[in-house]
Short mmCIF file of C-alpha atoms and ligand atoms in Angstrom, two decimals:
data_model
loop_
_atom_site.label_atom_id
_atom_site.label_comp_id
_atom_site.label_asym_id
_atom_site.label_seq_id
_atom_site.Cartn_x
_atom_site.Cartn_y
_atom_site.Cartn_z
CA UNK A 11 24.27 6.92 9.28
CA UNK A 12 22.76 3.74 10.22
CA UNK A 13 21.09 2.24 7.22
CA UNK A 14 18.49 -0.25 7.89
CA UNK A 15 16.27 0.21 4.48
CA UNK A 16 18.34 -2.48 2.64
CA UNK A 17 14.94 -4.15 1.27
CA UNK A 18 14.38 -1.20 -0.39
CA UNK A 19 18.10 -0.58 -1.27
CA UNK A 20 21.48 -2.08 -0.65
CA UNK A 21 24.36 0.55 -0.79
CA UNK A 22 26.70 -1.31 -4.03
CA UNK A 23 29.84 -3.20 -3.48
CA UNK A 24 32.76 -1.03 -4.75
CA UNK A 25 33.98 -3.76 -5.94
CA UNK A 26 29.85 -4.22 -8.11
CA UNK A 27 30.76 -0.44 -8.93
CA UNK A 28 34.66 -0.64 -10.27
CA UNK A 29 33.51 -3.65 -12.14
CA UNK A 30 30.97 -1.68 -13.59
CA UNK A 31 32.71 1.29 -14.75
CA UNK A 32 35.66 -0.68 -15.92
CA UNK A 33 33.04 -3.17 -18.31
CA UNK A 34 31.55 0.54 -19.43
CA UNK A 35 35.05 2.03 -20.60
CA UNK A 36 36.57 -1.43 -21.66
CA UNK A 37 33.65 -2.80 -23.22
CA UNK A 38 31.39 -0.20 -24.29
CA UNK A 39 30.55 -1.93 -28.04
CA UNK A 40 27.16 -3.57 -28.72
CA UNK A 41 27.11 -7.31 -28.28
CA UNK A 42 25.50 -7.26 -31.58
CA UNK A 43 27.90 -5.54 -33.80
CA UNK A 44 30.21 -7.60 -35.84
CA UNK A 45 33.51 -5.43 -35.36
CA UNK A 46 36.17 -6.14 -32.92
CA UNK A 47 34.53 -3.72 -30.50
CA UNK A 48 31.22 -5.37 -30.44
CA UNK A 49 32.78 -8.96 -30.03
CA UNK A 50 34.72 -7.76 -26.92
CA UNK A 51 31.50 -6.76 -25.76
CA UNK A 52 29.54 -9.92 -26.75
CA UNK A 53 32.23 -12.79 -25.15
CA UNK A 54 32.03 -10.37 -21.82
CA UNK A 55 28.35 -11.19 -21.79
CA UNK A 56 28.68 -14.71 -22.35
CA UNK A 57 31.17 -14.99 -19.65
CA UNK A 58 28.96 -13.05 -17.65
CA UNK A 59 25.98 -15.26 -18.15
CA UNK A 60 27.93 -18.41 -17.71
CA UNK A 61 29.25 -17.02 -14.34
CA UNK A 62 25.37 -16.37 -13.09
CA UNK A 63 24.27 -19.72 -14.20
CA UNK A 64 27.06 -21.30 -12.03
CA UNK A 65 25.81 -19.39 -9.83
CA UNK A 66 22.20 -20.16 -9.60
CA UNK A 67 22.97 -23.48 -10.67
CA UNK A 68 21.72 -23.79 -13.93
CA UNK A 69 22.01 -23.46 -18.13
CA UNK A 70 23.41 -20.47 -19.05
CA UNK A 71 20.75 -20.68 -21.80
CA UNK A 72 18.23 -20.40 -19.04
CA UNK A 73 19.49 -17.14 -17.44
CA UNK A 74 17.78 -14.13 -19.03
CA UNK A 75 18.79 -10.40 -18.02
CA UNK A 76 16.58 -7.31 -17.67
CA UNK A 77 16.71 -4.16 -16.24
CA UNK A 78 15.16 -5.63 -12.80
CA UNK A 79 13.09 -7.05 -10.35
CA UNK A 80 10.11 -5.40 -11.67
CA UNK A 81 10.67 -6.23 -15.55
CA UNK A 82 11.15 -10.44 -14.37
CA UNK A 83 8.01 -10.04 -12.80
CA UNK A 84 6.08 -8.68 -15.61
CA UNK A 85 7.70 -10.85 -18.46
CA UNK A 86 7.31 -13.72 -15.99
CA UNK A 87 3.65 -13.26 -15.47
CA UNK A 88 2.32 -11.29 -18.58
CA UNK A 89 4.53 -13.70 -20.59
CA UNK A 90 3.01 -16.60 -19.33
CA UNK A 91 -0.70 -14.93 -19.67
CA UNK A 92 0.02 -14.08 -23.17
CA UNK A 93 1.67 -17.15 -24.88
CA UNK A 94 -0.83 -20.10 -23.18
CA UNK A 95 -3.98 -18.31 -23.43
CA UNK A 96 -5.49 -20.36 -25.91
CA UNK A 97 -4.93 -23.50 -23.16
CA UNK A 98 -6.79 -21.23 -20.48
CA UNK A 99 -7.07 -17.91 -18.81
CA UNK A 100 -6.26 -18.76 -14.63
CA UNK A 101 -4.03 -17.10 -13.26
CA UNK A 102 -2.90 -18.06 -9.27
CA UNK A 103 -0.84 -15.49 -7.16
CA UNK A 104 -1.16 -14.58 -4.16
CA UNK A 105 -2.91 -11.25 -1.33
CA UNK A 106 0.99 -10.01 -0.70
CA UNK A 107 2.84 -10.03 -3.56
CA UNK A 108 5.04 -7.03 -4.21
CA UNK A 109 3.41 -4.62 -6.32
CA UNK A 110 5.14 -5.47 -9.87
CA UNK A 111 3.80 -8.59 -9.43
CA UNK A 112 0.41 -7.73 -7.93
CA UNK A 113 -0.97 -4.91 -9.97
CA UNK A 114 0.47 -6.91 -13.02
CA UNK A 115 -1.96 -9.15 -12.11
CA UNK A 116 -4.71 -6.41 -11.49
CA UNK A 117 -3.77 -5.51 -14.89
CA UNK A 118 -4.83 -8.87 -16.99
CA UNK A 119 -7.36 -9.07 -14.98
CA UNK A 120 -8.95 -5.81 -17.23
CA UNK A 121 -7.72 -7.30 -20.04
CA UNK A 122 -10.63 -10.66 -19.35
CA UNK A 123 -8.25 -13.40 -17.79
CA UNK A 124 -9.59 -14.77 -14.51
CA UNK A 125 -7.24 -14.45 -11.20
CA UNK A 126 -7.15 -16.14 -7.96
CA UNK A 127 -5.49 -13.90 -5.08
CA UNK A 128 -4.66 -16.89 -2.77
CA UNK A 129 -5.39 -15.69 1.74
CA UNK A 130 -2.14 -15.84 3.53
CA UNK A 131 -1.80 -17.30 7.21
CA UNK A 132 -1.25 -14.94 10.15
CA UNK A 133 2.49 -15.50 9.04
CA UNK A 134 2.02 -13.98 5.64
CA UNK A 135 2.27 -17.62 3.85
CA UNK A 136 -0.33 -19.53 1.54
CA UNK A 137 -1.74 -22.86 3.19
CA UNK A 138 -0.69 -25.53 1.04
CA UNK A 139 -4.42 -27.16 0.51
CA UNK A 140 -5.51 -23.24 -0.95
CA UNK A 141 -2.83 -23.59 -3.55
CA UNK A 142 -3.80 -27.17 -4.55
CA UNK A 143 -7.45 -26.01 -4.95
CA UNK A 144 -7.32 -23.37 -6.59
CA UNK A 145 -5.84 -25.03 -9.57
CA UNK A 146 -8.11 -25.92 -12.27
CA UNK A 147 -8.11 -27.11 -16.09
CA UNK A 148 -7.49 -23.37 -17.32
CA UNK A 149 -4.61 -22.41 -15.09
CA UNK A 150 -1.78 -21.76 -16.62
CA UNK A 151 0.33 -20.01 -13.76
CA UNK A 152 1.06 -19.47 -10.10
CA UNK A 153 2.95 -16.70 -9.15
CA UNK A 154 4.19 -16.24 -5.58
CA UNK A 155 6.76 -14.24 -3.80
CA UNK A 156 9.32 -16.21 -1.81
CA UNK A 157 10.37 -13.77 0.45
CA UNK A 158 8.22 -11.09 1.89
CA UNK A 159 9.41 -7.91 1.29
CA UNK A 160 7.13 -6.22 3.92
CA UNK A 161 7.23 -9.13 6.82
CA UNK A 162 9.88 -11.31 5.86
CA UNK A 163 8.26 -14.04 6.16
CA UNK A 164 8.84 -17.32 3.47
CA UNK A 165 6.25 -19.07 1.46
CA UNK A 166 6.82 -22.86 1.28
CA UNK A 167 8.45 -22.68 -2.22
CA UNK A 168 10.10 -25.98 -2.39
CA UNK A 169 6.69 -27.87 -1.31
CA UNK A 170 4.56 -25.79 -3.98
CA UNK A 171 6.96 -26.67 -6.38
CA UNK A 172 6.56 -31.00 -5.49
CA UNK A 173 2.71 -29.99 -6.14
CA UNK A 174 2.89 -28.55 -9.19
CA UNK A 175 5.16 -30.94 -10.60
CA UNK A 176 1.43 -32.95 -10.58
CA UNK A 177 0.33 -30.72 -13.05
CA UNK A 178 3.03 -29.87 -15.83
CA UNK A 179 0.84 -27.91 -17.44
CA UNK A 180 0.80 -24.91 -14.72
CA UNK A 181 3.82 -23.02 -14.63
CA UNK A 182 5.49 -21.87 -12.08
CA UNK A 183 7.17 -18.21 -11.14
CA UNK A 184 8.94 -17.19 -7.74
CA UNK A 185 9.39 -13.96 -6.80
CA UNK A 186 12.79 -14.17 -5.23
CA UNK A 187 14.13 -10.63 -5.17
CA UNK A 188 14.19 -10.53 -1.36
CA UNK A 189 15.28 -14.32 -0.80
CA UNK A 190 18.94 -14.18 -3.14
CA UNK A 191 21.43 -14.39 -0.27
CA UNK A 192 19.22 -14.23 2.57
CA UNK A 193 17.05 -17.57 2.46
CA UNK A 194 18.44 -20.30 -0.29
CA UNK A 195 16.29 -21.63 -2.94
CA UNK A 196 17.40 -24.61 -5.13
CA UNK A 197 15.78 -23.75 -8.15
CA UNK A 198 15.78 -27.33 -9.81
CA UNK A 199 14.81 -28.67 -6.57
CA UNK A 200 11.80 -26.73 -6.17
CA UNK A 201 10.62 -26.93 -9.95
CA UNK A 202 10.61 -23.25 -10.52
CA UNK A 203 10.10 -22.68 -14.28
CA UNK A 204 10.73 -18.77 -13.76
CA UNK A 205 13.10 -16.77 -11.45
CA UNK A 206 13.19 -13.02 -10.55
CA UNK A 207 16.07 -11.52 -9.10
CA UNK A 208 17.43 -7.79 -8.56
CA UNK A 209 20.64 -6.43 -8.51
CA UNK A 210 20.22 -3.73 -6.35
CA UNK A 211 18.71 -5.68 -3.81
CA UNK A 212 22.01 -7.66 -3.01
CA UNK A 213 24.51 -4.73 -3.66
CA UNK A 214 24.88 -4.42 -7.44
CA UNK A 215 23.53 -1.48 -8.94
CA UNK A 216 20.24 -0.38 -9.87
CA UNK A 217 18.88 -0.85 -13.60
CA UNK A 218 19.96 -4.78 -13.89
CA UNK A 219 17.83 -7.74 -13.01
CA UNK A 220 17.49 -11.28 -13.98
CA UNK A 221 14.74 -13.55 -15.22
CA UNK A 222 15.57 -17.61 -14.39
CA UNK A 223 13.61 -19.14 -17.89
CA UNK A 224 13.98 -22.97 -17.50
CA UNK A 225 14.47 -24.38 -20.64
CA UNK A 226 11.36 -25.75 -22.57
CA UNK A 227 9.60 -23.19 -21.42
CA UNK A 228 8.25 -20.24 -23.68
CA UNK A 229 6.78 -16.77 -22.94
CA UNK A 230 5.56 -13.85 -25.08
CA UNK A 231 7.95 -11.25 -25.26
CA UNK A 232 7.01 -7.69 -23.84
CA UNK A 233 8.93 -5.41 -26.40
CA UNK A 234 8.67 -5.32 -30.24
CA UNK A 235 12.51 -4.80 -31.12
CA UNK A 236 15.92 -6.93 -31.94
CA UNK A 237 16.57 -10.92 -31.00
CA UNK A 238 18.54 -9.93 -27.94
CA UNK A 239 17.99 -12.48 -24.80
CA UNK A 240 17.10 -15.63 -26.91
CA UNK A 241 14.78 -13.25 -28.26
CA UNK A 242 12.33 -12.93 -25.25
CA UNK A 243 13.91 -9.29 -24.16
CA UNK A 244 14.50 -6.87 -27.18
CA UNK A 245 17.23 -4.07 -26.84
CA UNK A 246 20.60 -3.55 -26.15
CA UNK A 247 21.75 -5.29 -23.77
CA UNK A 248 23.54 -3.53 -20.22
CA UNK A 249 26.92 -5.83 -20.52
CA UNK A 250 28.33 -3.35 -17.59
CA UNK A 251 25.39 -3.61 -15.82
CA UNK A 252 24.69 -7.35 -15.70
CA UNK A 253 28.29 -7.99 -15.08
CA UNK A 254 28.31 -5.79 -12.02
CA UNK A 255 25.31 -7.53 -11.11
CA UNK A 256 26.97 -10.84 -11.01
CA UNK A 257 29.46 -9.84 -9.34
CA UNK A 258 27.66 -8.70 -6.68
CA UNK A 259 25.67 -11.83 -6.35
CA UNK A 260 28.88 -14.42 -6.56
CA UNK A 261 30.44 -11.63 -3.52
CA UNK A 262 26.92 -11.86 -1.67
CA UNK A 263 26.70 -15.29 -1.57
CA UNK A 264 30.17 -15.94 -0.28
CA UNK A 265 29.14 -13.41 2.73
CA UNK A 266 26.17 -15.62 2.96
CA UNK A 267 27.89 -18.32 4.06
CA UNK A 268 30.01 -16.58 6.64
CA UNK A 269 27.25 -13.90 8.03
CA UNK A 270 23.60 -15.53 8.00
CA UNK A 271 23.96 -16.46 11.65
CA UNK A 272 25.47 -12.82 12.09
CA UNK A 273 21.66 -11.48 10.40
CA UNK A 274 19.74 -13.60 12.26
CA UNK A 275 21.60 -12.87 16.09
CA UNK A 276 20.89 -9.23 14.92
CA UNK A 277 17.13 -9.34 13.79
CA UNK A 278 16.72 -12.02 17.32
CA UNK A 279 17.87 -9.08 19.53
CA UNK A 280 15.64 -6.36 17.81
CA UNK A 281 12.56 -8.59 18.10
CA UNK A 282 13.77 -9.68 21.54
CA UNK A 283 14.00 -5.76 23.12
CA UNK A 284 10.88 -4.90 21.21
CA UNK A 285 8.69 -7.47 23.46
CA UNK A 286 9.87 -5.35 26.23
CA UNK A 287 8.62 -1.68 24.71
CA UNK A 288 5.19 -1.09 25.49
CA UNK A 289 2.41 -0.19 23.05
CA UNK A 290 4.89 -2.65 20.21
CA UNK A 291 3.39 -5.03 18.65
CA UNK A 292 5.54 -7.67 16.38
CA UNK A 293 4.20 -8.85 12.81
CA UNK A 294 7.56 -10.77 11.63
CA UNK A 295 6.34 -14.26 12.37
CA UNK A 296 8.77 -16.20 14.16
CA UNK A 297 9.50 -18.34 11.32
CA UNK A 298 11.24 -15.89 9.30
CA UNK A 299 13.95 -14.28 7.03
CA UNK A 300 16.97 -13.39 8.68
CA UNK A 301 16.99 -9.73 7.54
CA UNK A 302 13.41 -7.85 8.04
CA UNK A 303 11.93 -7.07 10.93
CA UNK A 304 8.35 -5.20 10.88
CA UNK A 305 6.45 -4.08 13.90
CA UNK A 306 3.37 -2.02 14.64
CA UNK A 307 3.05 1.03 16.94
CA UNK A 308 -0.98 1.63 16.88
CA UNK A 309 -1.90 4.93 18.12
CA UNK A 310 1.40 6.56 16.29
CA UNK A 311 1.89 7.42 12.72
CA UNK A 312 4.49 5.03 11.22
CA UNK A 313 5.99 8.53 9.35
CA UNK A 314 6.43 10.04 12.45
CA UNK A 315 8.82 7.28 13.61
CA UNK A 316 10.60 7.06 10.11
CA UNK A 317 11.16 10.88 11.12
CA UNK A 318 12.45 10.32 14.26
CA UNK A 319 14.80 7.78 13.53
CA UNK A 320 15.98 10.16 10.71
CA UNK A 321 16.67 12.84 13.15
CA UNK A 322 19.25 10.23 14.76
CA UNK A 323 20.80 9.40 11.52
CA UNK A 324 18.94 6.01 11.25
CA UNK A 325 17.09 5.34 8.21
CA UNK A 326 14.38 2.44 8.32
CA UNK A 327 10.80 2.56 6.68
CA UNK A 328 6.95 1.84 6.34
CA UNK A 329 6.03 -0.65 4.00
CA UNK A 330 7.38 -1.17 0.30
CA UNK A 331 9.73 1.28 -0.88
CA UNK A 332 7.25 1.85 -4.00
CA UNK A 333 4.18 2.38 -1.99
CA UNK A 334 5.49 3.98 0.98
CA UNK A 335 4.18 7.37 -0.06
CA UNK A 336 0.65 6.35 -0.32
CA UNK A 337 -0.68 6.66 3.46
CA UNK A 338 -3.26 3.81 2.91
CA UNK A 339 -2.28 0.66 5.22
CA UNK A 340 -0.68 -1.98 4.18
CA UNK A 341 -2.06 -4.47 1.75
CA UNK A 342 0.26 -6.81 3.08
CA UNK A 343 -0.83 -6.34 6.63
CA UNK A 344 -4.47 -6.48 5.91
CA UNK A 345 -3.93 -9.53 4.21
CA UNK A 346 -2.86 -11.23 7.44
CA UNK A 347 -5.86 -10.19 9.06
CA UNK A 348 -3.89 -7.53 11.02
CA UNK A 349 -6.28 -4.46 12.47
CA UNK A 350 -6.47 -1.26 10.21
CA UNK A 351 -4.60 0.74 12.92
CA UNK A 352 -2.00 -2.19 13.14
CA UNK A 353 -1.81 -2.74 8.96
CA UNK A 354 -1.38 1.39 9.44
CA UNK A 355 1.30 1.87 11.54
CA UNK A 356 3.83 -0.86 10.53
CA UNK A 357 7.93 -0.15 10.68
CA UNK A 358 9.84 -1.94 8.63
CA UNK A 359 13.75 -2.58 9.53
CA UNK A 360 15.96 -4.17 6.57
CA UNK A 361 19.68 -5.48 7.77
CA UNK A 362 22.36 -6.96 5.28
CA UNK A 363 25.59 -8.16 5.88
CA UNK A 364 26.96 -5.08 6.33
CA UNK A 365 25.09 -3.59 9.51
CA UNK A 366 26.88 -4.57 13.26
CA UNK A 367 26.14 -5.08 16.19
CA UNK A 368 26.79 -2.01 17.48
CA UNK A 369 24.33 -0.31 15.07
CA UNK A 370 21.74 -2.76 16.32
CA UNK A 371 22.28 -1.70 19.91
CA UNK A 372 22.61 2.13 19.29
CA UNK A 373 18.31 1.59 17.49
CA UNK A 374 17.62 -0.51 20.56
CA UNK A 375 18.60 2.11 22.77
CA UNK A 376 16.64 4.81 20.82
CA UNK A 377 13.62 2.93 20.26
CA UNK A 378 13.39 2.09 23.90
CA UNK A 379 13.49 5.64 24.59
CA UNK A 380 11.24 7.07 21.73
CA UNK A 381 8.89 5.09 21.07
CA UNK A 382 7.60 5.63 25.24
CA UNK A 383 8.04 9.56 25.06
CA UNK A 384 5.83 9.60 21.61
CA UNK A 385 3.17 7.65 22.71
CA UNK A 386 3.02 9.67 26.29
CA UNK A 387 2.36 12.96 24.07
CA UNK A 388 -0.23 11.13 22.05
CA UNK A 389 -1.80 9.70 24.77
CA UNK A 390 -2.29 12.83 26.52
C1 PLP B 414 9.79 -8.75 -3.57
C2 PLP B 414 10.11 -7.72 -4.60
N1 PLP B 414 9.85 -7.98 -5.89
C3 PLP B 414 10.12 -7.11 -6.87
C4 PLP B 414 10.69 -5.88 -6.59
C5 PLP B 414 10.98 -4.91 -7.69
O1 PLP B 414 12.34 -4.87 -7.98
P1 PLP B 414 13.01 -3.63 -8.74
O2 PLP B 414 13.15 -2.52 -7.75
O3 PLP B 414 14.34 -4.15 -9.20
O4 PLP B 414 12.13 -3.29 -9.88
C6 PLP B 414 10.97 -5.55 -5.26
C7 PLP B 414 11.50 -4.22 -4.90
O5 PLP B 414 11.26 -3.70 -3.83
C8 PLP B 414 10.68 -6.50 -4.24
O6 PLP B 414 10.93 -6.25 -2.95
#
């Protein structure tokens, strides 16, 4: 198999997995419980969150976990919505955010508070000036994904971040699920007041995410329940889970350091053969994550080449993992002004530091040939 979905799923560590099984058997009490069993249980998560703030470089106080990507997203944002609305109801996020973020949007929207979807570039990015006027007396947040999950491409975090610090009443969340170990982001640096990250996305397991909360800040809680989480995320908490989790991040970004370069040579000879293949059209800008690569094939259903790659044993895919059973195009896509056909028919190939060289060269090879041989019967 040659697995090239990683932005919808990285295969775990074993090391994320043993870590995980051993926390489950060894320390299987609840943090909250005042017997020996539950204190075990407790200082493991306290070492655990220590270890992640180190990590991301910040308070352990500010690191919140969750069960993932989509739960930071919608604490993040409905949080936000929910505990300044007397201040104002404007909300600023963006055409291509990933679907937790974006439909939680769609979703206060109903509920009377006012959104601004801000147009990306050609390159799937705001424009700077958009972001700075779209902010008015009533905003409260802007939301924006760092990393394209789709395209890859990277939203000027760090400069949105400067702008903002202009108004300290807007707060600011970042989507990073795609960016941890792939494109850096110095949280402090950038003035991020909220964080998303998922395990599974960088080899920890699936169920366990974390929400960056800078301190100061406050958000309304989405569940009714216990004080777990400095009382922002009721229920028990998954000590195995988030401890596998960082794990896998701390093991991540030590292959970071040794294997960008490795991504990037990788994704440069993909996009390099694929000028060469007729009837390919790229929509990775060039200024871009080192991991995803997405290109159109108008004229040929993008689930007929996820097929045909499958035949071979190589697994890539459309758009999102969550919405690539809908046949619509992609949001994302149309967003950058890309053609209906184009938004359509987009492929989307996912590395991490895992994949070789000699996997890259083997879907060369076959995409030279296929992609040709399917468009001739098309075009017949
Ligand atoms: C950019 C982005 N944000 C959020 C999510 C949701 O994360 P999770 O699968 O952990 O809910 C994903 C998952 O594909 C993603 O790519």
């Amino acid at each position: 198999m040659i697995y090239f979905d990683n932005s919808a799923t990285t295969r775990p560590y074993k090391e994320a997995v043993d870590t995980f099984v051993k926390a489950t058997v060894d320390f299987f009490g609840n943090p909250s419980s005042l017997h020996p069993a539950g204190k075990q249980a407790e200082r493991l998560l306290v070492q655990t969150r220590e270890r992640a703030a180190a990590l991301l470089r910040v308070h352990p106080k500010e690191v919140l976990f969750t069960s993932g990507g989509t739960e930071s997203n919608n604490l993040a944002i409905k949080g936000t919505a929910y505990q300044h609305q007397s201040r104002g109801k404007h909300l600023i996020t963006s055409e291509v955010e990933h679907a937790s973020s974006y439909e939680t949007f769609k979703q206060l929207e109903q509920e009377g508070f006012t959104v601004t979807y801000l147009p990306v570039s050609r390159f799937g990015i705001v424009h700077i000036e958009d972001v700075k006027k779209a902010i008015r007396p009533d905003t409260t947040l802007v939301s924006l994904i760092h990393v394209n999950n789709e395209l890859g491409s990277i939203n000027p975090i760090e400069v949105i971040g400067k702008i903002l610090q202009e108004h300290p009443k807007v707060l600011f969340h970042v989507d990073h699920v795609q960016g941890v170990g792939k494109v850096p982001l110095d949280l402090k640096k950038a003035n991020v007041d909220f964080c998303s990250l998922s395990s599974h996305k960088f080899h920890g397991l699936k169920g366990s995410g974390m929400l960056y909360t800078r301190s100061g800040t406050k958000l309304s809680p989405m569940f009714a329940g216990g004080s777990q989480e400095h009382q922002l995320r009721a229920g028990t908490e998954n000590v195995a889970g988030a401890t596998a989790m960082v794990k896998a991040l701390r093991m991540t970004q030590e292959a970071a350091w040794e294997k960008t370069d490795h991504l990037y040579r990788m994704t440069e000879k993909l996009i390099e053969a694929l000028k060469s293949v007729d009837g390919v059209y790229m929509n990775t800008p060039s200024e871009r994550a080192p991991h995803i690569v997405n290109f159109s094939v108008p004229g040929l259903k993008p689930e007929v080449l996820v097929q045909s790659y499958g035949e071979k044993g190589i697994y890539v895919s459309t758009k999102s993992a969550c919405s690539s059973k809908f046949a619509e195009p992609s949001r994302v896509l149309l967003a950058c002004g890309f053609s209906h056909e184009r938004a359509a028919s987009g492929v989307r190939v996912s590395l991490s530091f895992e994949n070789t060289e000699e996997e890259m060269s083997t879907f060369i090879d076959y995409t030279k040939e296929m992609i040709p041989s399917l468009l001739k019967v098309v075009n017949k």
